[in-house]
Coordinates of C-alpha atoms in Angstrom, one line a residue:
Chain A
S1 CA 18.7 35.9 -45.2
Q2 CA 16.9 35.1 -42.0
T3 CA 14.8 37.7 -40.2
I4 CA 12.9 37.5 -36.9
H5 CA 9.8 39.5 -36.1
Q6 CA 8.0 40.3 -32.9
W7 CA 4.8 42.1 -32.2
P8 CA 3.5 44.2 -30.8
A9 CA 6.5 46.5 -30.2
T10 CA 5.0 48.0 -27.1
L11 CA 2.0 46.9 -25.0
V12 CA 0.3 48.4 -21.9
Q13 CA -2.0 46.0 -20.2
P14 CA -3.9 46.1 -16.9
V15 CA -3.3 43.5 -14.1
G16 CA -5.4 40.4 -14.6
S17 CA -5.7 40.8 -18.4
P18 CA -4.5 38.1 -20.8
L19 CA -1.4 38.3 -22.9
S20 CA -0.3 37.1 -26.3
L21 CA 3.0 38.0 -27.8
E22 CA 4.0 36.6 -31.2
C23 CA 7.3 35.8 -32.8
T24 CA 7.9 34.6 -36.3
V25 CA 11.1 33.7 -38.1
E26 CA 11.7 33.8 -41.9
G27 CA 14.3 32.3 -44.1
T28 CA 15.1 29.2 -42.1
S29 CA 13.4 26.0 -41.2
N30 CA 13.2 24.0 -38.0
P31 CA 14.9 26.7 -35.9
N32 CA 15.3 26.4 -32.2
L33 CA 13.2 29.2 -30.6
Y34 CA 13.5 31.0 -27.3
W35 CA 11.6 33.5 -25.2
Y36 CA 13.6 35.7 -22.8
R37 CA 12.6 38.4 -20.4
Q38 CA 14.8 41.4 -19.6
A39 CA 14.1 43.5 -16.5
A40 CA 15.2 47.1 -16.7
G41 CA 19.0 47.4 -16.5
R42 CA 19.4 43.7 -16.1
G43 CA 20.5 40.6 -18.2
L44 CA 18.3 38.2 -20.0
Q45 CA 16.3 35.5 -18.3
L46 CA 15.4 32.4 -20.4
L47 CA 11.7 31.6 -20.1
F48 CA 11.0 29.0 -22.7
Y49 CA 12.7 27.2 -25.5
S50 CA 11.4 25.0 -28.3
V51 CA 13.2 22.5 -30.6
G52 CA 10.2 21.8 -32.7
I53 CA 6.4 22.2 -33.3
G54 CA 4.6 21.5 -30.1
Q55 CA 7.8 21.0 -28.1
I56 CA 8.2 23.5 -25.3
S57 CA 10.5 23.5 -22.4
S58 CA 10.0 25.8 -19.5
E59 CA 12.9 27.2 -17.6
V60 CA 11.1 29.4 -15.0
P61 CA 7.7 28.3 -13.5
Q62 CA 5.4 31.2 -13.5
N63 CA 2.1 32.4 -14.9
L64 CA 3.4 32.5 -18.5
S65 CA 3.1 29.8 -21.1
A66 CA 4.5 29.3 -24.6
S67 CA 3.2 27.5 -27.7
R68 CA 4.7 26.7 -31.1
P69 CA 1.8 26.0 -33.4
Q70 CA 3.9 26.2 -36.6
D71 CA 7.6 25.6 -37.3
R72 CA 8.5 29.3 -37.4
Q73 CA 6.0 30.7 -35.0
F74 CA 6.4 31.0 -31.2
I75 CA 3.8 32.5 -28.9
L76 CA 4.1 33.7 -25.4
S77 CA 0.9 33.9 -23.4
S78 CA -0.6 34.5 -20.0
K79 CA -4.2 34.2 -18.8
K80 CA -3.8 36.8 -16.1
L81 CA -0.9 39.3 -16.0
L82 CA 0.8 40.3 -12.8
L83 CA 2.6 43.6 -12.2
S84 CA 5.8 41.6 -12.0
D85 CA 5.3 40.5 -15.6
S86 CA 6.4 44.0 -16.9
G87 CA 9.6 43.9 -18.8
F88 CA 11.2 43.6 -22.2
Y89 CA 10.4 40.3 -23.9
L90 CA 12.7 39.0 -26.5
C91 CA 12.3 36.2 -28.9
A92 CA 15.4 34.5 -30.4
W93 CA 16.2 31.7 -32.8
S94 CA 19.2 29.5 -33.5
K95 CA 20.1 26.9 -36.1
G96 CA 20.7 24.3 -33.4
P97 CA 21.2 24.1 -29.6
R98 CA 24.9 25.0 -29.8
A99 CA 24.7 27.7 -32.4
E100 CA 24.6 31.4 -31.7
Q101 CA 21.2 32.9 -31.0
Y102 CA 19.7 35.8 -33.0
F103 CA 17.3 38.1 -31.3
G104 CA 14.2 39.9 -32.4
P105 CA 13.4 43.6 -31.8
G106 CA 11.6 42.8 -28.5
T107 CA 8.2 43.8 -27.0
R108 CA 8.1 46.3 -24.2
L109 CA 5.3 45.2 -21.8
T110 CA 4.0 47.4 -19.1
V111 CA 1.5 46.0 -16.7
T112 CA -0.5 48.7 -14.8
Chain B
G1 CA 25.2 28.1 -8.7
E2 CA 26.0 29.2 -12.2
S3 CA 26.6 32.9 -12.6
V4 CA 28.1 35.2 -15.1
G5 CA 29.1 38.6 -13.8
L6 CA 30.7 41.7 -15.1
H7 CA 33.4 43.7 -13.2
L8 CA 32.2 47.1 -14.2
P9 CA 28.7 48.2 -14.8
T10 CA 29.7 51.3 -16.8
L11 CA 32.8 52.0 -19.0
S12 CA 33.6 55.4 -20.5
V13 CA 36.2 55.7 -23.2
Q14 CA 37.4 58.3 -25.6
E15 CA 36.6 57.9 -29.3
G16 CA 39.5 56.2 -31.0
D17 CA 40.8 54.5 -27.8
N18 CA 40.5 50.7 -27.3
S19 CA 37.8 49.4 -25.0
I20 CA 38.1 46.3 -22.8
I21 CA 35.0 44.8 -21.2
N22 CA 35.5 42.1 -18.7
C23 CA 33.4 39.2 -17.5
A24 CA 33.8 36.5 -14.9
Y25 CA 32.0 33.2 -15.0
S26 CA 31.7 30.6 -12.4
N27 CA 30.8 27.3 -14.1
S28 CA 34.0 25.6 -15.2
A29 CA 32.0 23.2 -17.3
S30 CA 30.8 26.0 -19.6
D31 CA 32.2 25.4 -23.1
Y32 CA 30.8 28.2 -25.2
F33 CA 30.9 31.9 -24.6
I34 CA 29.2 34.7 -26.5
W35 CA 29.3 38.5 -26.5
Y36 CA 26.2 40.5 -27.4
K37 CA 25.7 44.2 -28.0
Q38 CA 22.4 45.8 -27.1
E39 CA 21.4 49.3 -28.1
S40 CA 18.7 51.1 -26.3
G41 CA 15.2 49.6 -27.0
K42 CA 16.5 46.9 -29.3
G43 CA 17.3 43.2 -29.0
P44 CA 20.8 42.0 -28.4
Q45 CA 23.0 41.6 -31.4
F46 CA 25.6 38.8 -31.7
I47 CA 29.1 40.1 -31.8
I48 CA 31.5 37.2 -31.4
D49 CA 31.7 33.9 -29.8
I50 CA 34.5 31.5 -28.6
R51 CA 34.5 27.9 -27.6
S52 CA 36.4 26.6 -24.6
N53 CA 39.1 24.9 -26.7
M54 CA 40.3 28.4 -27.8
D55 CA 41.8 31.2 -25.9
K56 CA 41.5 34.0 -28.4
R57 CA 39.3 34.8 -31.4
Q58 CA 39.3 37.9 -33.5
G59 CA 36.6 39.6 -35.6
Q60 CA 36.3 42.9 -37.2
R61 CA 37.7 45.4 -34.6
V62 CA 36.8 43.0 -31.8
T63 CA 38.8 40.4 -30.0
V64 CA 37.5 37.9 -27.4
L65 CA 40.0 36.4 -24.9
L66 CA 39.2 33.4 -22.7
N67 CA 41.2 32.5 -19.7
K68 CA 39.8 29.3 -18.4
T69 CA 42.3 29.1 -15.5
V70 CA 40.7 32.1 -13.8
K71 CA 37.3 31.8 -15.6
H72 CA 37.6 35.2 -17.2
L73 CA 36.3 36.5 -20.5
S74 CA 37.0 39.8 -22.1
L75 CA 35.9 41.7 -25.1
Q76 CA 38.3 44.2 -26.7
I77 CA 37.1 46.8 -29.1
A78 CA 39.7 48.5 -31.2
A79 CA 39.4 52.2 -32.1
T80 CA 36.1 52.6 -30.3
Q81 CA 33.5 54.6 -32.2
P82 CA 30.4 56.5 -31.1
G83 CA 28.3 53.7 -32.7
D84 CA 29.9 51.3 -30.2
S85 CA 28.0 52.9 -27.4
A86 CA 25.6 50.2 -26.0
V87 CA 25.3 47.6 -23.3
Y88 CA 27.5 44.6 -23.7
F89 CA 26.5 41.2 -22.4
C90 CA 28.7 38.2 -22.0
A91 CA 26.9 34.8 -21.9
E92 CA 27.9 31.3 -21.2
R93 CA 26.5 28.0 -22.2
T94 CA 27.1 24.6 -20.6
G95 CA 25.8 22.2 -23.2
G96 CA 22.1 22.1 -23.8
F97 CA 20.0 25.1 -24.6
K98 CA 20.4 27.3 -21.6
T99 CA 22.4 30.5 -22.1
I100 CA 23.2 32.4 -19.0
F101 CA 23.6 36.1 -19.5
G102 CA 25.5 38.5 -17.3
A103 CA 24.0 41.8 -16.1
G104 CA 25.8 43.8 -18.8
T105 CA 28.3 46.7 -19.0
R106 CA 27.2 50.0 -20.5
L107 CA 29.9 51.5 -22.8
F108 CA 29.9 55.2 -23.3
V109 CA 32.1 56.6 -26.1
K110 CA 33.1 60.2 -25.6
A111 CA 33.6 62.3 -28.8

């Protein structure tokens, strides 16, 4: 069976510090991968998606970036965090672009 | 622009009753709809989906209804249990990769 992991589970970072969140998927190959952000009490906002290694599409221009160095690894980064970057970050995978997405446990980021 | 909205932000039901969570969408070109359940502090969990060529789909204790005429989607949960308490999101997809999520409805189940 497939599983998706995210770490860290929680993170508190000062404004201006860098960020690296990692997501890995097990039990499948060549998944589509996604990064979402969820503000408190709100829905999910798609940040990035990837259909393959090194292929990243950005949905929302901001100070975040994503990379996919390996088939089942997806990384969300920032060089300098802003207060507005606080939120719940979710990674998801799907078999294809039109298949249902399965979400990881999320990372709660608080920028202070 | 595209939007997916929910009629009620909070729904409270008695244990054992049926729950109905509603959702409106605005993009008539959307061809795939999904319901997710999100428990506190966890990622959303896929519940059920429906494609636009269908108007009803049933799962275990859940039924999704799609009315394309009025662009309305609903999730029905039969015999609601305390474990059903969560936030429920509807989402739409219009081809491609982008899934648009609604703001969510919080379901409270009273024992």
